[in-house]
Coordinates of C-alpha atoms (C1' of nucleotides) in Angstrom, one line a residue:
Chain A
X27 CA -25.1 85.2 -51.6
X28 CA -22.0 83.6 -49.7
X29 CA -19.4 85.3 -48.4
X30 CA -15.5 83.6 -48.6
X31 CA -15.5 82.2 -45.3
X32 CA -18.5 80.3 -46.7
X33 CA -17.4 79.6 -50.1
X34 CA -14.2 78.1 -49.1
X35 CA -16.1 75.8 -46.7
X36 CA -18.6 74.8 -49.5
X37 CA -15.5 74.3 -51.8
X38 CA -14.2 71.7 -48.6
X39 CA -17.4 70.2 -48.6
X40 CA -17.4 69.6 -52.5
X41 CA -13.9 68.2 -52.3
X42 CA -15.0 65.6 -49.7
X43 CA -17.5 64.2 -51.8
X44 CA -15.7 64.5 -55.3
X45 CA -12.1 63.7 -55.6
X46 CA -11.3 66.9 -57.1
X47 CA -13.0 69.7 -58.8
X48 CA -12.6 72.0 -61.7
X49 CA -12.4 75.8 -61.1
X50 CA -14.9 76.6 -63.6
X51 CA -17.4 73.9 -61.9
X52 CA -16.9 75.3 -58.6
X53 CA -17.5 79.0 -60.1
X54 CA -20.9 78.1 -62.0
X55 CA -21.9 76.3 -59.0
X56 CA -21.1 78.5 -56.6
X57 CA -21.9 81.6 -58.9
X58 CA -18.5 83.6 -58.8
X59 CA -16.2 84.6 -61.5
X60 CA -13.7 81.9 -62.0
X61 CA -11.0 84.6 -60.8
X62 CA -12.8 84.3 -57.7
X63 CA -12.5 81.1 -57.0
X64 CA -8.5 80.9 -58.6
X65 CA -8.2 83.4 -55.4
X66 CA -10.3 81.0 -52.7
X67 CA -8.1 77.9 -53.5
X68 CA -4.9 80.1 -53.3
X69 CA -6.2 81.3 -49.8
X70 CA -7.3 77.5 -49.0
X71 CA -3.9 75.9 -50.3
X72 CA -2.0 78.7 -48.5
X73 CA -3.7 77.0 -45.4
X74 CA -2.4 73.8 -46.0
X75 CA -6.2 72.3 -46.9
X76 CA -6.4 71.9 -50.1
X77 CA -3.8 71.5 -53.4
X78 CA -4.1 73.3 -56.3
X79 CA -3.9 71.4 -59.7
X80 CA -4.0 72.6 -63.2
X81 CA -7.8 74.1 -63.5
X82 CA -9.0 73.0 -60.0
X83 CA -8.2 71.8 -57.0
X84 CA -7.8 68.6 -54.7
X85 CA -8.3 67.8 -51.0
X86 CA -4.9 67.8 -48.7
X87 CA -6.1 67.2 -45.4
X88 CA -3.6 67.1 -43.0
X89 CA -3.8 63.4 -42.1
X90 CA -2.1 62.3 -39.3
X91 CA 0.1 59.4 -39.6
X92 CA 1.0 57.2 -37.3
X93 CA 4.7 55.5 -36.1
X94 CA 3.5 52.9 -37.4
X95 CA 1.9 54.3 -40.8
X96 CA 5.8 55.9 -41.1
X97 CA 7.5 52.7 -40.3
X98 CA 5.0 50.8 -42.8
X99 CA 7.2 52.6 -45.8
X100 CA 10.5 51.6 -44.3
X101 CA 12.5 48.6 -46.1
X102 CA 9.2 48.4 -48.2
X103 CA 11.0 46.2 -51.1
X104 CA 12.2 43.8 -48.7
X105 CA 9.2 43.3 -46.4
X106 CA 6.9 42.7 -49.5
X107 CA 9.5 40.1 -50.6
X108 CA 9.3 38.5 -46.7
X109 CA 5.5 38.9 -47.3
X110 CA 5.2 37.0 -50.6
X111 CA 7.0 34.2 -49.3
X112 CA 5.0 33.8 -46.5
X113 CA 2.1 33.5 -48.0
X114 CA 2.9 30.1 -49.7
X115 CA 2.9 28.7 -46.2
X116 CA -0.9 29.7 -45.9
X117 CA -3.5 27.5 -47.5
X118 CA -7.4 27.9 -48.6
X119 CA -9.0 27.0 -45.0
X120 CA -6.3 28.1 -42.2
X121 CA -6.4 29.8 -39.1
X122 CA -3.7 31.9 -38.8
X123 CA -2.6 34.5 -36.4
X124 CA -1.0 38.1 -37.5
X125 CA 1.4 39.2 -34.7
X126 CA 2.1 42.8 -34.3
X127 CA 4.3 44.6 -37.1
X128 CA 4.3 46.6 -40.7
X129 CA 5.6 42.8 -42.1
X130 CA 2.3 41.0 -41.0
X131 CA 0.4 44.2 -42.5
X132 CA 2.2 43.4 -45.5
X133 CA 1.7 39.6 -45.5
X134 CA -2.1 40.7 -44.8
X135 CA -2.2 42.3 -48.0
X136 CA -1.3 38.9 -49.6
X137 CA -3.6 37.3 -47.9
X138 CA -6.6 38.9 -49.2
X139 CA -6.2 36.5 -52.4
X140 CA -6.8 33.2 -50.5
X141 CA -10.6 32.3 -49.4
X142 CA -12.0 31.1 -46.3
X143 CA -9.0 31.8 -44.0
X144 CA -9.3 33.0 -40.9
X145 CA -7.0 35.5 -39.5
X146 CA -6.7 35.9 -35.7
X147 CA -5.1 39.3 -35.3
X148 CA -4.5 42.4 -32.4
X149 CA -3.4 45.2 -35.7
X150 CA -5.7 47.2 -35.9
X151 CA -4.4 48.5 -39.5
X152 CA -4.8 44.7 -40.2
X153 CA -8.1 44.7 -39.0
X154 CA -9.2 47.9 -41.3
X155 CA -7.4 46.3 -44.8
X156 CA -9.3 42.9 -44.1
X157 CA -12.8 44.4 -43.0
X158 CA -13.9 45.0 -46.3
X159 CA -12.8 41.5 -47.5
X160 CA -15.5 38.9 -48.4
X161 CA -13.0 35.6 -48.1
X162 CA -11.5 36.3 -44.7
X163 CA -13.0 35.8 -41.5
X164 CA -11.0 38.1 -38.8
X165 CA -11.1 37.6 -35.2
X166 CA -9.8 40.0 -32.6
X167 CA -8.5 39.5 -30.0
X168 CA -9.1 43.1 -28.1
X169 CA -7.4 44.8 -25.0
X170 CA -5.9 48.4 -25.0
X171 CA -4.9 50.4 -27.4
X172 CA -1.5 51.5 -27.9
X173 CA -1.6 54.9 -29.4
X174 CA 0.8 55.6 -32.4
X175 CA 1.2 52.1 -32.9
X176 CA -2.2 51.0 -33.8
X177 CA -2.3 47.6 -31.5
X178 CA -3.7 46.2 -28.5
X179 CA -2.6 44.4 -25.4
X180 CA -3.3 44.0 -22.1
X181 CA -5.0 41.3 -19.6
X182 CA -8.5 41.2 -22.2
X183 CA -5.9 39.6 -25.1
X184 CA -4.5 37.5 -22.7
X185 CA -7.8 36.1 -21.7
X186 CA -8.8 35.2 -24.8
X187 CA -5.9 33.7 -26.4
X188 CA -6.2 30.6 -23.6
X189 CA -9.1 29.5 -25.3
X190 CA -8.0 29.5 -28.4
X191 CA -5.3 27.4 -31.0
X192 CA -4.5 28.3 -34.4
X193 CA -2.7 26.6 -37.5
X194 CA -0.2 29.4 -38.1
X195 CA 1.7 32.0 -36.8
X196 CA 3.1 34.7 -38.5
X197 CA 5.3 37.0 -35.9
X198 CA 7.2 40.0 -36.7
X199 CA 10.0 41.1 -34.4
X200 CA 12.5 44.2 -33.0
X201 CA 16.0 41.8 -33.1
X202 CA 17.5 38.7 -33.8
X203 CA 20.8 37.7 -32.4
X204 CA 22.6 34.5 -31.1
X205 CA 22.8 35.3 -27.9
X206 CA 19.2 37.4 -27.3
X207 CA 17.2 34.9 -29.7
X208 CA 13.9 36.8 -30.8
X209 CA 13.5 40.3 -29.0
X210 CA 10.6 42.9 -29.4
X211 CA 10.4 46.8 -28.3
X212 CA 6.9 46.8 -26.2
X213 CA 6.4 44.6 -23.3
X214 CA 3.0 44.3 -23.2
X215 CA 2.6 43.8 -26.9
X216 CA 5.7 40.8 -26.2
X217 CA 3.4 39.1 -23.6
X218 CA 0.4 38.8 -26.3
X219 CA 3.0 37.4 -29.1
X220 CA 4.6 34.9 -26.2
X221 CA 1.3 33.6 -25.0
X222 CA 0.5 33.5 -29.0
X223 CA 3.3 31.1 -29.5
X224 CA 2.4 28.7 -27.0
X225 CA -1.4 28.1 -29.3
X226 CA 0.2 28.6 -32.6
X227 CA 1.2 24.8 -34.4
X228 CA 3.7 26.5 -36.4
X229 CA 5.2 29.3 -35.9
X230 CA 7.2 31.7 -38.5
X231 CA 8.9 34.3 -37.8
X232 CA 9.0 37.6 -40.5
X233 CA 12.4 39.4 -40.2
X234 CA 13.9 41.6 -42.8
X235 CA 18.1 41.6 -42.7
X236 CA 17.9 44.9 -40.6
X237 CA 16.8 42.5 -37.7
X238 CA 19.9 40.7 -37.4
X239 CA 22.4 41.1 -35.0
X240 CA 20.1 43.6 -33.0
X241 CA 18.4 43.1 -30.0
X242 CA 15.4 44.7 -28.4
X243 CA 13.8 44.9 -24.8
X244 CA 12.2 41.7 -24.4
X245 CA 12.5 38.8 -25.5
X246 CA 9.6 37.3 -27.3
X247 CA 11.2 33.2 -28.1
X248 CA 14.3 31.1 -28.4
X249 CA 15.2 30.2 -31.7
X250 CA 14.3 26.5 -30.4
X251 CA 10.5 28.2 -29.6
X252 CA 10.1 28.8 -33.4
X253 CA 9.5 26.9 -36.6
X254 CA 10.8 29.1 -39.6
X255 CA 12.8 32.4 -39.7
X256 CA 11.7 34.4 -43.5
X257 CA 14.5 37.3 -44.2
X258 CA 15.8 38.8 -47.9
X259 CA 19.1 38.4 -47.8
X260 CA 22.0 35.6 -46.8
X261 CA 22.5 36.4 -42.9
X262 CA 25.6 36.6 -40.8
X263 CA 27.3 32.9 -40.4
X264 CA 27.6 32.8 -36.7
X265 CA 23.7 34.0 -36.1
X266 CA 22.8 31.6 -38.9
X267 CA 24.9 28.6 -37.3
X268 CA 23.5 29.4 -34.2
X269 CA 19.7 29.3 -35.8
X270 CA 20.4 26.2 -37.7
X271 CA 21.6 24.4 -34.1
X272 CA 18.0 24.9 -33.0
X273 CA 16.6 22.8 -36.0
X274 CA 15.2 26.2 -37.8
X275 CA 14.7 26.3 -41.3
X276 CA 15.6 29.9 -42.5
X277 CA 14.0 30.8 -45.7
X278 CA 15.6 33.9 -48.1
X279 CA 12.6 35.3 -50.0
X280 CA 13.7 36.4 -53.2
X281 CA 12.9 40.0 -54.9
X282 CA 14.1 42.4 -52.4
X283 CA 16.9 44.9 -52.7
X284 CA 18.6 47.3 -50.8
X285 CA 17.6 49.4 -47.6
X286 CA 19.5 49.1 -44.4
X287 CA 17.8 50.8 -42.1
X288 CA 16.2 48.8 -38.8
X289 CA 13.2 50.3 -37.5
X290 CA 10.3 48.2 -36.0
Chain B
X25 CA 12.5 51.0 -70.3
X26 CA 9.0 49.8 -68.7
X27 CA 6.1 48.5 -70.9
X28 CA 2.7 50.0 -70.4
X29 CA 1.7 47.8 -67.6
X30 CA 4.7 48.9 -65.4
X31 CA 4.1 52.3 -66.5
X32 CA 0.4 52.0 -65.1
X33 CA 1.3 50.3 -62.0
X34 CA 3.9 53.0 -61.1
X35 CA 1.5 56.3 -61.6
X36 CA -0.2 54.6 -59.2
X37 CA 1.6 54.4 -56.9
X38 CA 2.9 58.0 -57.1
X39 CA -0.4 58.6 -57.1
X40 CA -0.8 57.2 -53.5
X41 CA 1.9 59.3 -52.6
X42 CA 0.9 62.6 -53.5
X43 CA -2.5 63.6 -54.5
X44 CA -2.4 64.3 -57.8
X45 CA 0.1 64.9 -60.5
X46 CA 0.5 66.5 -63.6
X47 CA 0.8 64.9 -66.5
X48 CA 3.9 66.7 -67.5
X49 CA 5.7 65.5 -65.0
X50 CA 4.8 62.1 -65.0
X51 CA 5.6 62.4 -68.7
X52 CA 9.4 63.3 -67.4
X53 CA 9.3 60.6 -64.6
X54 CA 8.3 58.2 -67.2
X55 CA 10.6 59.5 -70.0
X56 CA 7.9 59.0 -72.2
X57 CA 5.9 61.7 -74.0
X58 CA 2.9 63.2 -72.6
X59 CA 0.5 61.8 -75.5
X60 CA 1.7 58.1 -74.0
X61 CA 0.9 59.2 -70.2
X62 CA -2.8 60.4 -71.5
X63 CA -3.3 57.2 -73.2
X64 CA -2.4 55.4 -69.9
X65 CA -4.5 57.8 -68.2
X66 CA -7.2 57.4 -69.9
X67 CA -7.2 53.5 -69.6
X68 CA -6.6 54.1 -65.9
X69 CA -9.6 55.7 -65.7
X70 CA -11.8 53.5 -67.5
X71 CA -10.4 51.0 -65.2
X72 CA -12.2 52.9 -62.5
X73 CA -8.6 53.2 -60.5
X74 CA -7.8 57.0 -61.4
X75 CA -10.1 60.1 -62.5
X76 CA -8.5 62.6 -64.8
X77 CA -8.0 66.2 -64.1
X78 CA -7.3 68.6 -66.4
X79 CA -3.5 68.5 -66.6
X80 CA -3.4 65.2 -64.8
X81 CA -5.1 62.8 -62.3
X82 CA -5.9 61.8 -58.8
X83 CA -6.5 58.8 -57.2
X84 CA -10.1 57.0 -57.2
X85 CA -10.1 53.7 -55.8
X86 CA -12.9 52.0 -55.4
X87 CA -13.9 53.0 -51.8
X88 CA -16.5 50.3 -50.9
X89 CA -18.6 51.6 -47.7
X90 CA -19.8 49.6 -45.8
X91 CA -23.2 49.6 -44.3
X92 CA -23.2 51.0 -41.1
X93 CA -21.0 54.1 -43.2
X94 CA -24.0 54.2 -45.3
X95 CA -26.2 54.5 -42.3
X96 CA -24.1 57.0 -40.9
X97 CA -25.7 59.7 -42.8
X98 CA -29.1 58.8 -42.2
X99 CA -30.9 61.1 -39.7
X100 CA -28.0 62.8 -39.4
X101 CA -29.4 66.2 -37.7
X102 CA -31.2 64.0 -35.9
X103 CA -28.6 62.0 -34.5
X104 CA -26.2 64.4 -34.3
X105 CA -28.1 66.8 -31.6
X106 CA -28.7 63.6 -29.9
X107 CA -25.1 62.8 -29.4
X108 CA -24.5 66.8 -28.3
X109 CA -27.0 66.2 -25.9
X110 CA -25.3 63.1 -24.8
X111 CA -22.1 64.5 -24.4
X112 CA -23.0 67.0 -21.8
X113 CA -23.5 63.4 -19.7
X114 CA -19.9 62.5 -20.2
X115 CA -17.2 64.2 -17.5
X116 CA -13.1 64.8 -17.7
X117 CA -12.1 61.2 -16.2
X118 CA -15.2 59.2 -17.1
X119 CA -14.7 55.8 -17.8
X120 CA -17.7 55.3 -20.7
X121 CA -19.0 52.1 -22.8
X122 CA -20.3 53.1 -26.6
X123 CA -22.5 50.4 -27.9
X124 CA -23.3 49.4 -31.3
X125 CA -24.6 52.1 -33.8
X126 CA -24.1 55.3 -35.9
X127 CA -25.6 57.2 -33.0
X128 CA -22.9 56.4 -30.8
X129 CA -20.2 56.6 -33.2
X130 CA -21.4 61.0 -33.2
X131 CA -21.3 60.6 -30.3
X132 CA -17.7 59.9 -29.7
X133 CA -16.9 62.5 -32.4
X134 CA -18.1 65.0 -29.5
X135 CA -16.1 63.1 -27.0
X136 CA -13.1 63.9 -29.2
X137 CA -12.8 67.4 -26.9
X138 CA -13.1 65.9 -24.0
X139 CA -9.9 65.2 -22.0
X140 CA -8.8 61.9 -19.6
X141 CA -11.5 59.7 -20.7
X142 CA -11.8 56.0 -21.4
X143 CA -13.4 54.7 -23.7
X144 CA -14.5 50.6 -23.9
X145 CA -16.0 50.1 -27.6
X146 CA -16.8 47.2 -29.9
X147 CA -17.4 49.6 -32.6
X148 CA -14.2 49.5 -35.3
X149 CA -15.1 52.9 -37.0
X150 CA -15.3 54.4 -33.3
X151 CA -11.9 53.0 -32.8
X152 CA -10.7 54.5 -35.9
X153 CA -12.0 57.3 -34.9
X154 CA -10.3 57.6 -31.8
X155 CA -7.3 56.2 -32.1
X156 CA -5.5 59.6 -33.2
X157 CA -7.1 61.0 -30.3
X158 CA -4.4 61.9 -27.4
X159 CA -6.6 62.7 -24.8
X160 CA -8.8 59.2 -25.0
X161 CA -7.8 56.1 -23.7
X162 CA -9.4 53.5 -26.0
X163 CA -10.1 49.6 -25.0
X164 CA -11.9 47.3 -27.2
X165 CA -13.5 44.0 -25.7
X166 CA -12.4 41.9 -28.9
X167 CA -14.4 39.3 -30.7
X168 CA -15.6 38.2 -34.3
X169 CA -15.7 40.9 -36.8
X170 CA -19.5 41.4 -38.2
X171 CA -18.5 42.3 -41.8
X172 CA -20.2 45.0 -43.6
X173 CA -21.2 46.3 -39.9
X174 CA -18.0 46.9 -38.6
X175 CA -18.6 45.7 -35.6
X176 CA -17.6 42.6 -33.0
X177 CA -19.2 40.3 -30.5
X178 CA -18.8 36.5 -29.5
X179 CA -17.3 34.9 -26.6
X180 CA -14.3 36.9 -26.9
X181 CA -15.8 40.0 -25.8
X182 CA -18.4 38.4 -23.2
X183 CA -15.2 36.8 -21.3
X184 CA -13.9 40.5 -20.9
X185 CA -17.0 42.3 -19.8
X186 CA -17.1 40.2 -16.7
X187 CA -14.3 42.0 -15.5
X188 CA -15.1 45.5 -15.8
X189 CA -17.0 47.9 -14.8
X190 CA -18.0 51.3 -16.5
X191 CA -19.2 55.1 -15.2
X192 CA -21.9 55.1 -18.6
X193 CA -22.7 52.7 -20.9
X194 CA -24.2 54.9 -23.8
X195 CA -26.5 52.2 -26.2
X196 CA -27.9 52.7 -29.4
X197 CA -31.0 50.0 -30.6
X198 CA -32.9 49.1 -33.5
X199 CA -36.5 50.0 -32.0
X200 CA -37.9 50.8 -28.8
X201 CA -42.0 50.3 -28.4
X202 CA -43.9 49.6 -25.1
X203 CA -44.5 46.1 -25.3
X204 CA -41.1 44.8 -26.6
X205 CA -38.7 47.3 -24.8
X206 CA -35.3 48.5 -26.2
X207 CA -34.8 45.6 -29.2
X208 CA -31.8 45.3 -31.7
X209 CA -31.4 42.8 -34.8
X210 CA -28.4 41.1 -34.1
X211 CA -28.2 38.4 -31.6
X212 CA -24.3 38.5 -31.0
X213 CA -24.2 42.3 -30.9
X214 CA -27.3 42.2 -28.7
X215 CA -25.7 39.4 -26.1
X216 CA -22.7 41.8 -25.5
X217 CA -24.9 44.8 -24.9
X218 CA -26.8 43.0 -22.8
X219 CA -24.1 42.3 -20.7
X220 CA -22.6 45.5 -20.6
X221 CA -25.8 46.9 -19.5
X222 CA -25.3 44.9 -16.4
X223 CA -21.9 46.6 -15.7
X224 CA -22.8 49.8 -16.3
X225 CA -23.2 52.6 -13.5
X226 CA -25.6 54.8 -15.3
X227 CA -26.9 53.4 -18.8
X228 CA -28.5 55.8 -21.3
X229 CA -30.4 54.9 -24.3
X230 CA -29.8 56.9 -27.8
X231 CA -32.9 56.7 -30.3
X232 CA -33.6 59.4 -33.0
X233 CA -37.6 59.6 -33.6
X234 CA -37.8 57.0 -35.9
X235 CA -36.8 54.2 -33.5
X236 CA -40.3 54.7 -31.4
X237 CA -43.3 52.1 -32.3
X238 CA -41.0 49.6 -33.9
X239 CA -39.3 46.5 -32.6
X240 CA -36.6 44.4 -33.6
X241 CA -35.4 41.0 -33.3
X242 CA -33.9 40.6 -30.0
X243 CA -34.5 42.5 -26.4
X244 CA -31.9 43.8 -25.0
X245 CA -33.5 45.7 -22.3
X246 CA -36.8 46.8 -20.4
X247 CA -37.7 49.8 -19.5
X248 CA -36.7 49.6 -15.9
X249 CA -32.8 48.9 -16.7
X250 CA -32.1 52.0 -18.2
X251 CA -31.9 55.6 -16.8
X252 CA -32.3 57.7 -19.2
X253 CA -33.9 57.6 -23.2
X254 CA -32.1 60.9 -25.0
X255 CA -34.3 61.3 -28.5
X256 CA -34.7 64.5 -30.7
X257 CA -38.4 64.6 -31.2
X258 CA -41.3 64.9 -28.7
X259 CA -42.4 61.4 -28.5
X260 CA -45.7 59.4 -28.8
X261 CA -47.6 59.6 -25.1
X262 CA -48.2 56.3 -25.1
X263 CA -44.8 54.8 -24.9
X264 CA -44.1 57.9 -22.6
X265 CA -46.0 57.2 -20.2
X266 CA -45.1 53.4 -20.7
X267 CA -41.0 54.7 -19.9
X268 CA -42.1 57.7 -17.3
X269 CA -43.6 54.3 -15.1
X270 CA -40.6 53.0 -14.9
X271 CA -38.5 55.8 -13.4
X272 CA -36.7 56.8 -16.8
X273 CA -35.7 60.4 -17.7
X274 CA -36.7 61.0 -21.3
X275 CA -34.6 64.0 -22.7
X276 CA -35.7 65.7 -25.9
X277 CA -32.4 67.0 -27.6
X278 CA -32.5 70.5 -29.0
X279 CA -31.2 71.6 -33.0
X280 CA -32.8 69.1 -34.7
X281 CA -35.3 68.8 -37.8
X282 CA -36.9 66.5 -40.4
X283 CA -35.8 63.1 -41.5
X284 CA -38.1 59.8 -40.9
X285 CA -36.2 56.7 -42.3
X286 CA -35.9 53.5 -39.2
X287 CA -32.5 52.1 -40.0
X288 CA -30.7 50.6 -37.5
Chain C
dT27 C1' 13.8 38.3 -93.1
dA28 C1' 9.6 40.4 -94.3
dT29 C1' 5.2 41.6 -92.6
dT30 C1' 1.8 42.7 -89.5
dT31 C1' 0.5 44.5 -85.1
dT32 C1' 1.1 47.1 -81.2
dT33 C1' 3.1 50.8 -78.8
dC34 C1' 5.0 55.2 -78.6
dT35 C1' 6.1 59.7 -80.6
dT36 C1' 5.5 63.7 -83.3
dT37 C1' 2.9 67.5 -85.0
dG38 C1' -0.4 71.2 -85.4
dC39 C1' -4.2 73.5 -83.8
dA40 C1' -8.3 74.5 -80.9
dA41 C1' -9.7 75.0 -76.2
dT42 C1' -8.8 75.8 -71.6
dT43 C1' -6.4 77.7 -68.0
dG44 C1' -3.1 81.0 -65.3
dC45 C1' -1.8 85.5 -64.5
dT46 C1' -1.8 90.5 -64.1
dA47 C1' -3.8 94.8 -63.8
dA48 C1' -7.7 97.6 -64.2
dT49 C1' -12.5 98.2 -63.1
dA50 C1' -16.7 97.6 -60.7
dT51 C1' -19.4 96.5 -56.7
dA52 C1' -20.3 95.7 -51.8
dC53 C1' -19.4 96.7 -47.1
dT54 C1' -17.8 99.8 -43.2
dG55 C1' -17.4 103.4 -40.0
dA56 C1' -17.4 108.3 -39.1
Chain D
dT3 C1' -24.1 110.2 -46.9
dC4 C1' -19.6 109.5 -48.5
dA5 C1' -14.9 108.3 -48.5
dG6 C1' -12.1 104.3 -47.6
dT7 C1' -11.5 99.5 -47.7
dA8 C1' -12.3 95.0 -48.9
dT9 C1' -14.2 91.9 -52.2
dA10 C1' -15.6 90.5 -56.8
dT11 C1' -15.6 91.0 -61.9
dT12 C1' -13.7 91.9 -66.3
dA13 C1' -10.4 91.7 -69.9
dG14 C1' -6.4 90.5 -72.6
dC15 C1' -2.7 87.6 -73.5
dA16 C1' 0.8 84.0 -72.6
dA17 C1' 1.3 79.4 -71.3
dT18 C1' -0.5 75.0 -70.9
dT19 C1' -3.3 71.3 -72.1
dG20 C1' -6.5 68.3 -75.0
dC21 C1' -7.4 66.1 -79.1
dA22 C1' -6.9 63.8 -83.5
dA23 C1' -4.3 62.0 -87.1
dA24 C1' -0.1 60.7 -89.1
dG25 C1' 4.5 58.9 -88.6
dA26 C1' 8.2 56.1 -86.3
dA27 C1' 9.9 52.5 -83.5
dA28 C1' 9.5 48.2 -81.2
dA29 C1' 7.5 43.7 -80.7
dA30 C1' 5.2 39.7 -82.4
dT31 C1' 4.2 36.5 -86.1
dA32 C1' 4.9 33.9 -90.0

DNA sequence: TATTTTTCTTTGCAATTGCTAATATACTGA
DNA sequence: TCAGTATATTAGCAATTGCAAAGAAAAATA
């Protein structure tokens, strides 16, 4: 009937459509011996597509994650913390925007609780975990795509964020220190999040205790430029002094432990 | 040590890490025995969030799809030797536009081989699509997010087009019949395709069969704005001869068969 | 504190699965 | 056609898992 090349790509098929699939389902249906099919999967794990469980088998497609997929994992205790507490500054009815960053992802995921917000955002992971929310209306803000990191920037943003002004916005960053203020990685994703600032009424900035005392490429604001600085834990004295000159309230969200590693 | 809601709440998230796990070993994870795990399996499942294996579980989360994912699948032959067909349009270093529309999104599954070219979309799953994609530049127009479709259009996207210019636009549409031209049903999406059409070197039309006769809501284009109308079936001679006056190639793509369903 | 209820563990056995090696069948090339 | 090779089946047994029911421990309630 089939020969193995075609039986294993039938047993791919099936596992796309069902999550997973017994051995003795796949040998009925595709009228082999169970042995048979014990042999197919080894051959098919042994190539890295599929998993082998107790009786059957799984899919374990080679998906390719992104940086920032990787980074998303990083300090995940902390971030979630930053995100939770951020989400008490958003009420039923805002417009906020979501600046680049896995901490916006996070505070994202929060997000999808409230109704009738809208979120102004250039993440495209953002984009994909709202989509299939009924409550939030997303707008995007378009431009290129920056591979591996899942945004977009460029001269189409920048033309549309003239037009617009929102209630709140939520910015991630690459360093905070006295001297440097708020710094980010990617100039043209820095451009989009400076022009941002200038139409956002408030704006809060989402920085887990890595952040501190580092400083990135460019520099995004001046601690006078924001609003609110979110972190989980008690800062250093001298950047905190430093904040506090600028009239910032800094905000410890509570819940996080651990993790010392900066990475956006 | 954890009650039976923490319990739950952490398989799943192993879960999410690895595909699948036995129930031994969540049983040692847990430190509790395996009859406990299968009881929290099985409420897992009729939860909806898991699916039991034999020997353990995988992951089952409620995947909702969204329209245009459903309508993917629908003429797929059909569609799919359209986009082949299409493809052989498309050159190394091509600067393209892919409108609205399952069609277009094959189509840019055959672009994926292609090398150097940029792509301008306002269609998320195409982004998706090619964002792991090394050899495509990708640049979306921005706009409002059309839920359930995936899609964007609005102001935001209109403001960008009047800037650019592309090599080929390649459109999908809703209906295409001698009388009412190539129609779509959504005004927004059919505003920006309008005005891509209108920066657009070459523009080329992509209709399965089923599209021919029937008209939708809005126009977005006679007969004499496109160049070429790529379908998979011989098509009725009266429209032909309507499209053939108005100096349009009409291509019949190869490899296809069946299917009837209009659903664009 | 005693009692009830809920949650988890233990136990024993049937059913299913994994594994190995031997056998049968289908395919290939001289 | 016939050996030689690759592929699939069969078979037997050990190991693992599923299931149901009873017992133990922990938590809630009075």
């Amino acid at each position: 009937m089939l020969n193995a090349a075609e039986r294993k790509e039938k047993i791919i098929e099936i596992l796309k459509e069902k999550k997973a699939v017994k051995i003795l389902s796949l040998s009925k249906m595709l009228k082999v011996t169970r042995e048979t099919i014990r042999k197919d999967l080894y051959e098919l794990e042994k190539e890295g597509l599929i998993k082998k469980i107790h009786g059957g088998a799984v899919l374990d497609l080679p998906n390719q994650e992104s940086d920032y997929e990787r980074r998303k994992t990083k300090n995940l205790e902390a971030k979630r913390a930053i995100a939770k507490e951020a989400a008490k500054h958003v009420e039923d009815g805002d417009i906020i925007y979501l600046d680049y960053g896995t901490t916006t992802y996070l505070l994202a995921e929060e997000l999808l609780k409230l109704k009738n917000i809208t979120v102004v955002t250039n993440t495209i992971p953002i984009v994909n975990l709202l989509l299939r929310s009924d409550s939030v209306n997303l707008v995007i803000l378009g431009g290129m795509v920056r591979k591996n990191e899942d945004s977009l920037y460029g001269p189409f943003a920048s033309n549309n964020i003239k037009n617009i002004y929102v209630d709140i916005g939520f910015f991630g960053c690459g360093g905070i220190d006295s001297f440097s203020g708020i710094t980010n990685h990617h100039i043209g994703e820095t451009e989009i999040s400076k022009e941002m600032m200038s139409h956002c009424q408030n704006k809060i900035i989402l920085a887990d205790h890595s952040k501190f005392g580092t400083t990135a490429f460019n520099q995004t604001a001046t601690f006078s430029d924001v609003d609110i600085i979110i972190t989980d834990k008690d800062i250093d004295e001298e950047i905190k002094s430093e904040i506090l000159k600028h009239n910032v309230e800094v905000v410890i969200a509570k819940g996080a432990s651990g993790g010392e590693e900066n990475d956006d």
